[in-house]
mmCIF file of C-alpha atoms in Angstrom:
data_model
loop_
_atom_site.group_PDB
_atom_site.id
_atom_site.type_symbol
_atom_site.label_atom_id
_atom_site.label_comp_id
_atom_site.label_asym_id
_atom_site.label_seq_id
_atom_site.Cartn_x
_atom_site.Cartn_y
_atom_site.Cartn_z
ATOM 1 C CA MET A 1 71.128 183.608 102.820
ATOM 2 C CA SER A 2 71.882 180.711 105.298
ATOM 3 C CA THR A 3 68.931 180.098 107.640
ATOM 4 C CA THR A 4 70.801 177.613 110.124
ATOM 5 C CA SER A 5 71.572 178.345 113.847
ATOM 6 C CA GLY A 6 75.100 178.882 114.574
ATOM 7 C CA PRO A 7 77.274 181.731 115.844
ATOM 8 C CA THR A 8 75.630 184.206 113.854
ATOM 9 C CA SER A 9 76.443 187.534 115.012
ATOM 10 C CA THR A 10 73.828 189.804 116.147
ATOM 11 C CA HIS A 11 74.295 192.781 113.703
ATOM 12 C CA THR A 12 72.932 191.740 110.751
ATOM 13 C CA PRO A 13 70.948 194.734 109.998
ATOM 14 C CA ALA A 14 67.107 194.661 110.070
ATOM 15 C CA PRO A 15 65.192 195.785 106.877
ATOM 16 C CA ALA A 16 65.304 200.080 106.777
ATOM 17 C CA SER A 17 65.176 201.629 103.127
ATOM 18 C CA THR A 18 67.584 204.337 102.227
ATOM 19 C CA ALA A 19 65.672 207.255 103.110
ATOM 20 C CA SER A 20 64.851 206.231 106.120
ATOM 21 C CA ARG A 21 68.144 205.093 107.705
ATOM 22 C CA SER A 22 68.846 208.915 108.738
ATOM 23 C CA VAL A 23 66.006 208.929 111.172
ATOM 24 C CA PRO A 24 67.307 209.988 114.360
ATOM 25 C CA VAL A 25 67.469 207.052 117.076
ATOM 26 C CA LEU A 26 65.854 209.231 119.433
ATOM 27 C CA TRP A 27 62.802 210.249 117.414
ATOM 28 C CA LEU A 28 62.402 206.232 116.885
ATOM 29 C CA ALA A 29 62.841 205.835 121.067
ATOM 30 C CA LEU A 30 60.195 208.399 121.563
ATOM 31 C CA LEU A 31 57.816 206.728 118.731
ATOM 32 C CA ALA A 32 58.214 203.237 120.587
ATOM 33 C CA THR A 33 59.113 203.667 124.132
ATOM 34 C CA PRO A 34 55.507 205.332 125.484
ATOM 35 C CA VAL A 35 54.079 201.897 124.300
ATOM 36 C CA ALA A 36 55.761 200.249 127.265
ATOM 37 C CA ALA A 37 55.211 202.583 129.848
ATOM 38 C CA ALA A 38 51.024 202.270 128.592
ATOM 39 C CA SER A 39 51.344 198.472 129.125
ATOM 40 C CA ASN A 40 52.692 198.630 132.779
ATOM 41 C CA ALA A 41 50.959 201.565 133.796
ATOM 42 C CA ALA A 42 48.118 199.185 135.280
ATOM 43 C CA VAL A 43 50.380 197.225 137.215
ATOM 44 C CA LEU A 44 49.385 198.996 140.756
ATOM 45 C CA ILE A 45 45.864 200.413 140.185
ATOM 46 C CA LEU A 46 44.455 197.103 139.476
ATOM 47 C CA GLY A 47 42.599 197.669 142.549
ATOM 48 C CA ASP A 48 41.481 201.548 141.525
ATOM 49 C CA MET A 49 40.152 200.487 138.160
ATOM 50 C CA SER A 50 38.560 197.283 139.575
ATOM 51 C CA ARG A 51 36.554 199.500 142.417
ATOM 52 C CA SER A 52 35.733 202.348 140.300
ATOM 53 C CA LEU A 53 34.214 200.022 137.429
ATOM 54 C CA GLY A 54 32.577 197.917 140.180
ATOM 55 C CA ILE A 55 34.251 194.921 138.832
ATOM 56 C CA THR A 56 36.827 192.489 140.648
ATOM 57 C CA LYS A 57 40.383 193.061 140.415
ATOM 58 C CA ALA A 58 40.669 189.794 138.398
ATOM 59 C CA THR A 59 38.591 191.195 135.748
ATOM 60 C CA ALA A 60 40.354 194.476 135.976
ATOM 61 C CA SER A 61 43.492 193.011 134.855
ATOM 62 C CA TRP A 62 41.530 192.409 131.291
ATOM 63 C CA LEU A 63 42.350 195.611 130.754
ATOM 64 C CA VAL A 64 45.639 194.745 130.918
ATOM 65 C CA THR A 65 45.379 191.485 128.903
ATOM 66 C CA ALA A 66 43.117 192.985 125.867
ATOM 67 C CA PHE A 67 46.219 195.841 125.636
ATOM 68 C CA ALA A 68 48.866 193.270 125.334
ATOM 69 C CA LEU A 69 46.733 190.764 123.242
ATOM 70 C CA ALA A 70 45.750 193.656 120.897
ATOM 71 C CA LEU A 71 49.406 194.833 120.471
ATOM 72 C CA ALA A 72 50.602 191.610 119.653
ATOM 73 C CA VAL A 73 47.971 190.476 116.999
ATOM 74 C CA ALA A 74 48.107 194.051 115.733
ATOM 75 C CA THR A 75 52.195 193.930 115.136
ATOM 76 C CA PRO A 76 52.397 191.341 112.278
ATOM 77 C CA LEU A 77 49.206 193.083 110.646
ATOM 78 C CA ILE A 78 51.273 196.756 110.694
ATOM 79 C CA ALA A 79 54.004 194.605 109.108
ATOM 80 C CA ALA A 80 51.870 193.777 106.394
ATOM 81 C CA LEU A 81 50.968 197.247 106.026
ATOM 82 C CA LEU A 82 54.206 198.443 105.861
ATOM 83 C CA ARG A 83 55.026 195.957 102.984
ATOM 84 C CA ARG A 84 52.043 196.794 101.060
ATOM 85 C CA ARG A 85 51.266 200.692 101.795
ATOM 86 C CA GLY A 86 55.227 202.146 102.829
ATOM 87 C CA THR A 87 55.901 203.404 105.860
ATOM 88 C CA ARG A 88 53.956 206.605 106.385
ATOM 89 C CA THR A 89 50.661 205.281 105.978
ATOM 90 C CA ALA A 90 51.071 203.087 108.666
ATOM 91 C CA LEU A 91 52.478 205.661 110.959
ATOM 92 C CA TRP A 92 49.560 208.004 110.305
ATOM 93 C CA ALA A 93 47.252 205.169 110.956
ATOM 94 C CA GLY A 94 48.550 203.773 114.093
ATOM 95 C CA ALA A 95 48.476 207.678 115.182
ATOM 96 C CA ALA A 96 44.904 207.706 114.297
ATOM 97 C CA PHE A 97 44.217 204.156 116.332
ATOM 98 C CA VAL A 98 46.258 205.653 119.661
ATOM 99 C CA ALA A 99 44.268 208.983 119.166
ATOM 100 C CA VAL A 100 41.140 207.510 119.092
ATOM 101 C CA GLY A 101 41.654 204.741 121.569
ATOM 102 C CA THR A 102 42.812 207.096 123.886
ATOM 103 C CA ALA A 103 39.581 209.460 123.962
ATOM 104 C CA VAL A 104 37.395 206.092 124.097
ATOM 105 C CA VAL A 105 39.261 205.256 127.520
ATOM 106 C CA ALA A 106 39.258 208.810 128.977
ATOM 107 C CA ILE A 107 35.487 208.995 128.813
ATOM 108 C CA SER A 108 34.141 205.435 128.885
ATOM 109 C CA PRO A 109 31.932 204.475 131.282
ATOM 110 C CA TRP A 110 31.716 200.916 130.874
ATOM 111 C CA LEU A 111 34.089 197.861 130.788
ATOM 112 C CA PRO A 112 33.385 196.378 127.140
ATOM 113 C CA LEU A 113 34.164 200.190 125.680
ATOM 114 C CA THR A 114 36.652 200.722 127.602
ATOM 115 C CA LEU A 115 38.727 197.012 126.143
ATOM 116 C CA LEU A 116 37.643 198.380 122.853
ATOM 117 C CA GLY A 117 39.464 201.737 123.296
ATOM 118 C CA ARG A 118 42.440 199.744 125.127
ATOM 119 C CA ALA A 119 42.611 197.741 122.310
ATOM 120 C CA ALA A 120 42.634 200.407 119.760
ATOM 121 C CA GLN A 121 45.370 201.899 121.467
ATOM 122 C CA ALA A 122 47.174 198.971 121.731
ATOM 123 C CA ALA A 123 46.780 198.357 117.770
ATOM 124 C CA GLY A 124 48.140 202.053 117.349
ATOM 125 C CA GLY A 125 50.695 201.290 119.492
ATOM 126 C CA ALA A 126 51.870 198.147 117.742
ATOM 127 C CA GLY A 127 51.977 200.445 114.726
ATOM 128 C CA MET A 128 54.858 202.973 116.392
ATOM 129 C CA MET A 129 56.965 199.442 117.609
ATOM 130 C CA ALA A 130 56.623 198.023 114.466
ATOM 131 C CA ILE A 131 57.764 201.358 112.454
ATOM 132 C CA ALA A 132 60.487 202.105 114.710
ATOM 133 C CA ILE A 133 62.145 198.393 114.773
ATOM 134 C CA ASN A 134 61.879 198.603 111.401
ATOM 135 C CA LEU A 135 63.823 201.931 110.958
ATOM 136 C CA ALA A 136 66.140 200.802 113.550
ATOM 137 C CA GLY A 137 68.817 199.075 111.657
ATOM 138 C CA THR A 138 71.536 198.016 113.663
ATOM 139 C CA ALA A 139 71.503 196.130 117.176
ATOM 140 C CA ARG A 140 72.954 199.406 118.876
ATOM 141 C CA ARG A 141 70.147 201.201 117.524
ATOM 142 C CA MET A 142 67.760 198.682 118.551
ATOM 143 C CA GLY A 143 69.459 198.771 122.001
ATOM 144 C CA VAL A 144 68.653 202.160 122.419
ATOM 145 C CA ILE A 145 64.830 201.396 121.682
ATOM 146 C CA SER A 146 64.931 198.193 123.991
ATOM 147 C CA ALA A 147 66.763 200.058 126.430
ATOM 148 C CA GLY A 148 64.664 202.744 126.451
ATOM 149 C CA SER A 149 61.362 200.577 126.528
ATOM 150 C CA GLY A 150 62.781 199.011 129.713
ATOM 151 C CA ILE A 151 63.613 202.367 131.048
ATOM 152 C CA LEU A 152 59.706 203.562 130.433
ATOM 153 C CA GLY A 153 58.029 200.692 131.351
ATOM 154 C CA ALA A 154 59.893 200.959 134.560
ATOM 155 C CA VAL A 155 58.499 203.984 135.469
ATOM 156 C CA GLY A 156 54.911 203.029 134.181
ATOM 157 C CA PRO A 157 54.080 201.500 137.579
ATOM 158 C CA LEU A 158 54.823 204.389 139.567
ATOM 159 C CA LEU A 159 53.835 206.815 136.867
ATOM 160 C CA GLY A 160 50.216 205.278 136.636
ATOM 161 C CA GLU A 161 49.846 205.058 140.513
ATOM 162 C CA ARG A 162 50.759 208.946 140.813
ATOM 163 C CA LEU A 163 48.489 209.535 137.858
ATOM 164 C CA THR A 164 45.789 207.707 139.519
ATOM 165 C CA SER A 165 46.341 209.561 142.779
ATOM 166 C CA ALA A 166 46.699 212.893 141.325
ATOM 167 C CA VAL A 167 43.997 212.555 138.503
ATOM 168 C CA SER A 168 42.550 209.511 137.862
ATOM 169 C CA TRP A 169 43.286 205.737 136.634
ATOM 170 C CA ARG A 170 41.795 207.070 132.956
ATOM 171 C CA ALA A 171 44.807 209.458 133.154
ATOM 172 C CA ALA A 172 46.931 206.937 133.791
ATOM 173 C CA LEU A 173 45.974 204.617 131.253
ATOM 174 C CA SER A 174 46.443 207.717 128.905
ATOM 175 C CA ILE A 175 49.984 207.929 128.672
ATOM 176 C CA LEU A 176 50.291 206.216 125.640
ATOM 177 C CA ILE A 177 49.145 209.831 124.069
ATOM 178 C CA VAL A 178 53.100 210.538 124.117
ATOM 179 C CA THR A 179 54.197 208.839 121.333
ATOM 180 C CA LEU A 180 51.888 211.529 119.089
ATOM 181 C CA LEU A 181 54.844 213.899 119.570
ATOM 182 C CA ALA A 182 57.074 211.719 117.470
ATOM 183 C CA VAL A 183 54.885 211.121 114.654
ATOM 184 C CA PRO A 184 55.690 214.271 112.711
ATOM 185 C CA ALA A 185 59.280 214.372 113.020
ATOM 186 C CA VAL A 186 59.554 210.756 111.971
ATOM 187 C CA SER A 187 57.106 211.117 108.992
ATOM 188 C CA ARG A 188 59.268 213.560 107.189
ATOM 189 C CA TYR A 189 61.548 210.534 107.020
ATOM 190 C CA THR A 190 59.146 208.287 105.721
ATOM 191 C CA THR A 191 57.646 207.502 102.115
ATOM 192 C CA ASN A 192 54.641 205.580 101.152
ATOM 193 C CA ALA A 193 56.330 203.151 98.457
ATOM 194 C CA PRO A 194 55.250 199.745 99.059
ATOM 195 C CA SER A 195 57.877 196.917 99.359
ATOM 196 C CA ALA A 196 58.655 195.143 95.870
ATOM 197 C CA ALA A 197 57.467 191.916 97.890
ATOM 198 C CA ALA A 198 53.933 193.223 98.403
ATOM 199 C CA GLU A 199 52.427 192.218 95.296
ATOM 200 C CA GLY A 200 49.583 189.588 95.349
ATOM 201 C CA ARG A 201 46.448 189.380 97.395
ATOM 202 C CA PHE A 202 46.532 189.953 101.043
ATOM 203 C CA ASP A 203 46.500 186.365 103.017
ATOM 204 C CA THR A 204 43.754 187.104 105.081
ATOM 205 C CA ARG A 205 42.815 183.701 106.158
ATOM 206 C CA GLY A 206 46.504 183.419 107.363
ATOM 207 C CA ALA A 207 46.044 186.591 109.398
ATOM 208 C CA VAL A 208 42.967 185.405 111.034
ATOM 209 C CA LEU A 209 44.195 182.282 111.757
ATOM 210 C CA LEU A 210 47.245 183.872 113.717
ATOM 211 C CA ALA A 211 45.042 186.174 115.198
ATOM 212 C CA LEU A 212 42.842 183.218 116.804
ATOM 213 C CA LEU A 213 46.312 181.232 117.791
ATOM 214 C CA SER A 214 47.528 183.933 119.228
ATOM 215 C CA SER A 215 44.149 184.528 121.311
ATOM 216 C CA GLY A 216 43.982 181.050 122.323
ATOM 217 C CA LEU A 217 47.634 180.863 124.010
ATOM 218 C CA VAL A 218 46.713 184.075 125.415
ATOM 219 C CA LEU A 219 43.504 182.252 127.150
ATOM 220 C CA LEU A 220 45.517 178.901 128.093
ATOM 221 C CA PRO A 221 45.986 180.594 132.105
ATOM 222 C CA SER A 222 42.240 181.135 132.558
ATOM 223 C CA ASN A 223 40.346 178.743 130.418
ATOM 224 C CA PRO A 224 43.052 175.852 130.154
ATOM 225 C CA LEU A 225 40.373 173.143 128.367
ATOM 226 C CA PRO A 226 38.847 175.573 126.016
ATOM 227 C CA ALA A 227 41.552 177.819 124.936
ATOM 228 C CA LEU A 228 43.735 174.479 124.359
ATOM 229 C CA ALA A 229 41.093 173.155 122.010
ATOM 230 C CA VAL A 230 41.230 176.222 120.167
ATOM 231 C CA ALA A 231 44.794 176.798 119.757
ATOM 232 C CA ALA A 232 45.435 173.028 118.829
ATOM 233 C CA ALA A 233 42.488 172.890 115.873
ATOM 234 C CA THR A 234 43.622 176.627 114.794
ATOM 235 C CA ALA A 235 47.612 175.679 114.610
ATOM 236 C CA GLY A 236 46.156 172.367 112.400
ATOM 237 C CA LEU A 237 44.573 174.967 110.250
ATOM 238 C CA LEU A 238 47.342 177.275 110.040
ATOM 239 C CA ALA A 239 49.977 174.680 109.300
ATOM 240 C CA ALA A 240 47.983 173.334 106.335
ATOM 241 C CA HIS A 241 47.709 176.789 105.391
ATOM 242 C CA ILE A 242 50.992 177.586 105.105
ATOM 243 C CA ARG A 243 52.151 174.653 103.032
ATOM 244 C CA ARG A 244 49.324 175.706 100.497
ATOM 245 C CA ARG A 245 50.682 179.370 100.800
ATOM 246 C CA PRO A 246 54.696 179.381 101.820
ATOM 247 C CA ASP A 247 54.838 183.408 100.909
ATOM 248 C CA GLY A 248 51.769 184.434 103.178
ATOM 249 C CA TYR A 249 51.116 186.268 106.062
ATOM 250 C CA VAL A 250 53.265 183.490 108.240
ATOM 251 C CA PRO A 251 56.173 182.987 105.179
ATOM 252 C CA GLN A 252 57.538 179.196 106.122
ATOM 253 C CA ALA A 253 61.167 180.476 105.226
ATOM 254 C CA ALA A 254 61.033 181.843 108.523
ATOM 255 C CA LEU A 255 59.583 178.440 110.141
ATOM 256 C CA ARG A 256 62.291 176.456 108.615
ATOM 257 C CA SER A 257 65.050 178.951 110.070
ATOM 258 C CA ARG A 258 66.482 177.359 113.237
ATOM 259 C CA LEU A 259 68.010 180.626 113.795
ATOM 260 C CA PHE A 260 64.333 182.452 113.611
ATOM 261 C CA ARG A 261 62.662 179.911 115.659
ATOM 262 C CA ASN A 262 65.525 180.032 118.534
ATOM 263 C CA SER A 263 65.566 183.560 118.229
ATOM 264 C CA VAL A 264 61.361 183.841 118.871
ATOM 265 C CA LEU A 265 61.492 181.064 121.310
ATOM 266 C CA THR A 266 64.207 182.612 123.463
ATOM 267 C CA ALA A 267 62.479 186.040 123.510
ATOM 268 C CA LEU A 268 58.987 184.438 124.053
ATOM 269 C CA ALA A 269 60.361 182.540 127.166
ATOM 270 C CA LEU A 270 61.822 185.705 128.886
ATOM 271 C CA SER A 271 58.881 188.113 127.895
ATOM 272 C CA VAL A 272 56.823 185.699 129.640
ATOM 273 C CA LEU A 273 59.042 185.911 132.725
ATOM 274 C CA TYR A 274 59.624 189.598 132.557
ATOM 275 C CA PHE A 275 55.912 190.179 132.290
ATOM 276 C CA THR A 276 54.901 187.650 135.246
ATOM 277 C CA LEU A 277 57.224 188.846 137.611
ATOM 278 C CA LEU A 278 56.120 192.818 136.636
ATOM 279 C CA PHE A 279 52.705 191.680 138.190
ATOM 280 C CA GLY A 280 53.444 189.548 140.674
ATOM 281 C CA ILE A 281 56.776 190.954 142.486
ATOM 282 C CA PRO A 282 54.752 194.321 143.939
ATOM 283 C CA GLN A 283 52.318 191.668 145.668
ATOM 284 C CA LEU A 284 55.338 189.337 146.992
ATOM 285 C CA ILE A 285 57.264 192.229 148.295
ATOM 286 C CA THR A 286 54.181 193.037 150.080
ATOM 287 C CA ASP A 287 53.126 189.811 151.226
ATOM 288 C CA ARG A 288 56.669 188.422 152.420
ATOM 289 C CA ALA A 289 58.318 192.017 152.982
ATOM 290 C CA GLY A 290 55.437 194.498 154.273
ATOM 291 C CA TRP A 291 56.498 197.179 152.298
ATOM 292 C CA SER A 292 53.602 199.918 151.665
ATOM 293 C CA THR A 293 52.521 200.153 147.299
ATOM 294 C CA GLY A 294 54.282 203.515 147.460
ATOM 295 C CA SER A 295 57.709 202.030 148.371
ATOM 296 C CA VAL A 296 57.402 199.168 146.272
ATOM 297 C CA ALA A 297 56.715 201.245 142.901
ATOM 298 C CA VAL A 298 59.710 203.448 143.769
ATOM 299 C CA GLY A 299 62.130 200.158 144.152
ATOM 300 C CA GLN A 300 61.002 198.172 141.557
ATOM 301 C CA MET A 301 60.974 201.217 139.097
ATOM 302 C CA ILE A 302 64.844 201.473 140.567
ATOM 303 C CA ALA A 303 65.757 198.103 139.618
ATOM 304 C CA MET A 304 64.112 198.006 136.223
ATOM 305 C CA ILE A 305 65.990 200.799 135.116
ATOM 306 C CA ALA A 306 68.950 199.339 136.222
ATOM 307 C CA GLY A 307 68.100 196.463 134.006
ATOM 308 C CA SER A 308 67.525 198.440 131.102
ATOM 309 C CA VAL A 309 70.700 200.494 131.412
ATOM 310 C CA LEU A 310 72.574 197.261 131.290
ATOM 311 C CA THR A 311 70.608 195.900 128.243
ATOM 312 C CA LEU A 312 72.009 199.211 126.358
ATOM 313 C CA ALA A 313 75.513 197.915 127.230
ATOM 314 C CA PHE A 314 75.009 194.527 126.718
ATOM 315 C CA ALA A 315 73.137 194.931 123.107
ATOM 316 C CA ALA A 316 76.384 197.032 122.023
ATOM 317 C CA ALA A 317 79.071 193.982 123.142
ATOM 318 C CA SER A 318 76.538 191.345 121.973
ATOM 319 C CA ALA A 319 78.077 191.117 118.445
ATOM 320 C CA ARG A 320 81.298 189.894 119.808
ATOM 321 C CA LEU A 321 79.791 186.807 121.660
ATOM 322 C CA GLY A 322 77.714 185.136 119.032
ATOM 323 C CA GLN A 323 74.007 184.022 118.813
ATOM 324 C CA ILE A 324 74.609 180.848 120.962
ATOM 325 C CA LYS A 325 76.561 182.606 123.935
ATOM 326 C CA VAL A 326 74.050 185.451 124.066
ATOM 327 C CA ARG A 327 70.805 182.866 124.513
ATOM 328 C CA ALA A 328 72.635 181.327 127.062
ATOM 329 C CA LEU A 329 73.250 183.923 128.933
ATOM 330 C CA LEU A 330 70.082 185.569 128.487
ATOM 331 C CA LEU A 331 68.388 182.467 129.764
ATOM 332 C CA THR A 332 70.826 181.890 132.698
ATOM 333 C CA VAL A 333 69.909 185.568 133.880
ATOM 334 C CA GLY A 334 65.766 184.919 133.532
ATOM 335 C CA ALA A 335 66.291 181.438 135.046
ATOM 336 C CA LEU A 336 68.013 182.963 137.850
ATOM 337 C CA ALA A 337 65.514 186.066 138.296
ATOM 338 C CA ALA A 338 62.735 182.890 138.412
ATOM 339 C CA ALA A 339 64.520 181.407 141.428
ATOM 340 C CA ALA A 340 64.759 184.419 143.270
ATOM 341 C CA ALA A 341 61.331 185.020 142.559
ATOM 342 C CA VAL A 342 59.969 181.784 144.122
ATOM 343 C CA PHE A 343 62.398 181.192 146.907
ATOM 344 C CA ALA A 344 63.517 184.837 148.255
ATOM 345 C CA HIS A 345 61.624 186.638 150.971
ATOM 346 C CA ASN A 346 64.155 189.835 151.192
ATOM 347 C CA ALA A 347 62.657 192.740 149.368
ATOM 348 C CA VAL A 348 66.015 193.511 148.017
ATOM 349 C CA VAL A 349 66.577 190.103 146.249
ATOM 350 C CA LEU A 350 62.889 190.125 144.812
ATOM 351 C CA PHE A 351 63.922 193.519 143.469
ATOM 352 C CA VAL A 352 66.995 192.166 141.889
ATOM 353 C CA ALA A 353 64.653 189.652 140.415
ATOM 354 C CA ILE A 354 62.627 191.939 138.509
ATOM 355 C CA GLY A 355 65.724 194.102 137.290
ATOM 356 C CA LEU A 356 67.474 191.047 136.120
ATOM 357 C CA ALA A 357 64.134 190.006 134.615
ATOM 358 C CA VAL A 358 63.923 193.094 132.817
ATOM 359 C CA PHE A 359 67.588 193.028 131.546
ATOM 360 C CA SER A 360 67.125 189.572 130.117
ATOM 361 C CA ALA A 361 63.640 189.916 128.190
ATOM 362 C CA THR A 362 64.887 193.470 126.943
ATOM 363 C CA SER A 363 68.021 192.260 126.026
ATOM 364 C CA ALA A 364 66.099 189.352 124.092
ATOM 365 C CA ASN A 365 64.248 192.023 122.468
ATOM 366 C CA ALA A 366 67.412 194.002 121.196
ATOM 367 C CA THR A 367 69.675 190.915 120.050
ATOM 368 C CA GLN A 368 67.236 188.133 119.120
ATOM 369 C CA SER A 369 65.201 190.624 116.774
ATOM 370 C CA ILE A 370 67.891 191.608 115.028
ATOM 371 C CA ALA A 371 68.991 187.490 114.772
ATOM 372 C CA ALA A 372 65.607 186.564 113.372
ATOM 373 C CA ALA A 373 65.391 189.522 110.757
ATOM 374 C CA SER A 374 68.666 188.381 109.334
ATOM 375 C CA ALA A 375 66.966 184.521 109.367
ATOM 376 C CA VAL A 376 64.824 185.097 106.676
ATOM 377 C CA PRO A 377 65.204 186.402 102.864
ATOM 378 C CA ALA A 378 65.059 190.483 102.558
ATOM 379 C CA PRO A 379 61.746 191.022 101.412
ATOM 380 C CA GLN A 380 60.276 188.965 103.770
ATOM 381 C CA ARG A 381 62.091 190.653 106.965
ATOM 382 C CA PRO A 382 59.710 193.256 107.660
ATOM 383 C CA THR A 383 56.946 189.998 108.023
ATOM 384 C CA GLY A 384 59.786 188.115 110.124
ATOM 385 C CA ILE A 385 60.260 191.008 112.582
ATOM 386 C CA GLY A 386 56.179 191.239 112.749
ATOM 387 C CA LEU A 387 56.514 187.812 113.818
ATOM 388 C CA PHE A 388 59.147 188.176 116.057
ATOM 389 C CA GLN A 389 57.378 190.731 117.692
ATOM 390 C CA LEU A 390 54.306 188.899 118.020
ATOM 391 C CA ALA A 391 56.128 186.319 120.061
ATOM 392 C CA TYR A 392 57.681 188.850 122.498
ATOM 393 C CA LEU A 393 54.386 190.636 122.766
ATOM 394 C CA MET A 394 52.659 187.719 123.845
ATOM 395 C CA GLY A 395 54.631 187.906 127.031
ATOM 396 C CA GLY A 396 52.775 190.947 127.829
ATOM 397 C CA ALA A 397 49.420 189.050 127.505
ATOM 398 C CA LEU A 398 50.447 185.671 129.386
ATOM 399 C CA GLY A 399 52.229 187.064 131.742
ATOM 400 C CA PRO A 400 49.847 189.079 133.605
ATOM 401 C CA ALA A 401 46.794 186.382 133.553
ATOM 402 C CA LEU A 402 49.889 184.282 135.358
ATOM 403 C CA ALA A 403 50.536 186.537 137.926
ATOM 404 C CA THR A 404 46.841 186.544 138.569
ATOM 405 C CA ILE A 405 46.725 182.910 138.622
ATOM 406 C CA LEU A 406 49.717 182.434 141.067
ATOM 407 C CA VAL A 407 49.983 185.526 143.244
ATOM 408 C CA LEU A 408 47.291 188.423 142.684
ATOM 409 C CA ARG A 409 44.451 186.009 143.713
#
């Protein structure tokens, strides 16, 4: 299979076993989409969390960053588990992490323990997302999952705010438990058959180095010099390791593919923009237009749902456009969203900005994940998808940190 870039169609199927192709897409959506709501539920309740735990709002934002970072780092690990132990094992392992992590978040009186609970939730959520994406198979089905994630992500801030008002912020951070409803149904379509490419030792060194690199990049906004040193040193070690083990945790074939690199970078850039605006726009609207938190939550939800619905239509039509046009369109829309956030003082324009941001990011996730999968050899596609999702989810960790520095301080 060619690994060069070009007008490659976005409808190349992602990997899915013969037994798994018949999984109803709505079950896959229910499996994956609560992760977006769980991630975004904290957008409007940082103040409540900080007051309850006796910490600053910036410190409370680590409950968001820890979730996003663990989600990103765990995603390629789950992809490796899928290859080596099969889908059913990965599914039930993810369910266990979600259940245990949610229990810890619900009762923990200390921030460090709560952070561990959020990380466990995220590890389980990464499993749900990776499994749903691997079982999707086509850009159209990926569009349903991605649009559903956008819609649940849109509802997440308002739902988190309402749950906090009615119950507590702990209830808002327990939304991910909903994903467990889909586990028994999806499990019936899965097997424990490992991939034929799963022979040999697990590349532990590659996994650790990639996790360290991801952590260093996430810490860049808050601790630039130490984080840059860690990221640079780890990147050098990882590059040397990939040369020694080209078929390891980070496949050399993926990194050499221009199509894979372009897809990953596009998704990363638009994801960082989306999550930065997701956390920054509410404060901008409050400061510039004087809207209340509740009104902002409703307006943002409407804008994000509109952007997510557009994703569904765009994913279905993207195969006719070709990769170059798709990426150019999404990057242009993202640039418009960023410009509106910087210069606009009208609340409606700022809502349009978040709508454009969610459309560009979720559309990139839907279309570029399929392109990235098509750019690597078939045995390594689960790993390639895992690495793509890590890049996309890094935006969820970097965005809140950037928003805190630029807007929330």
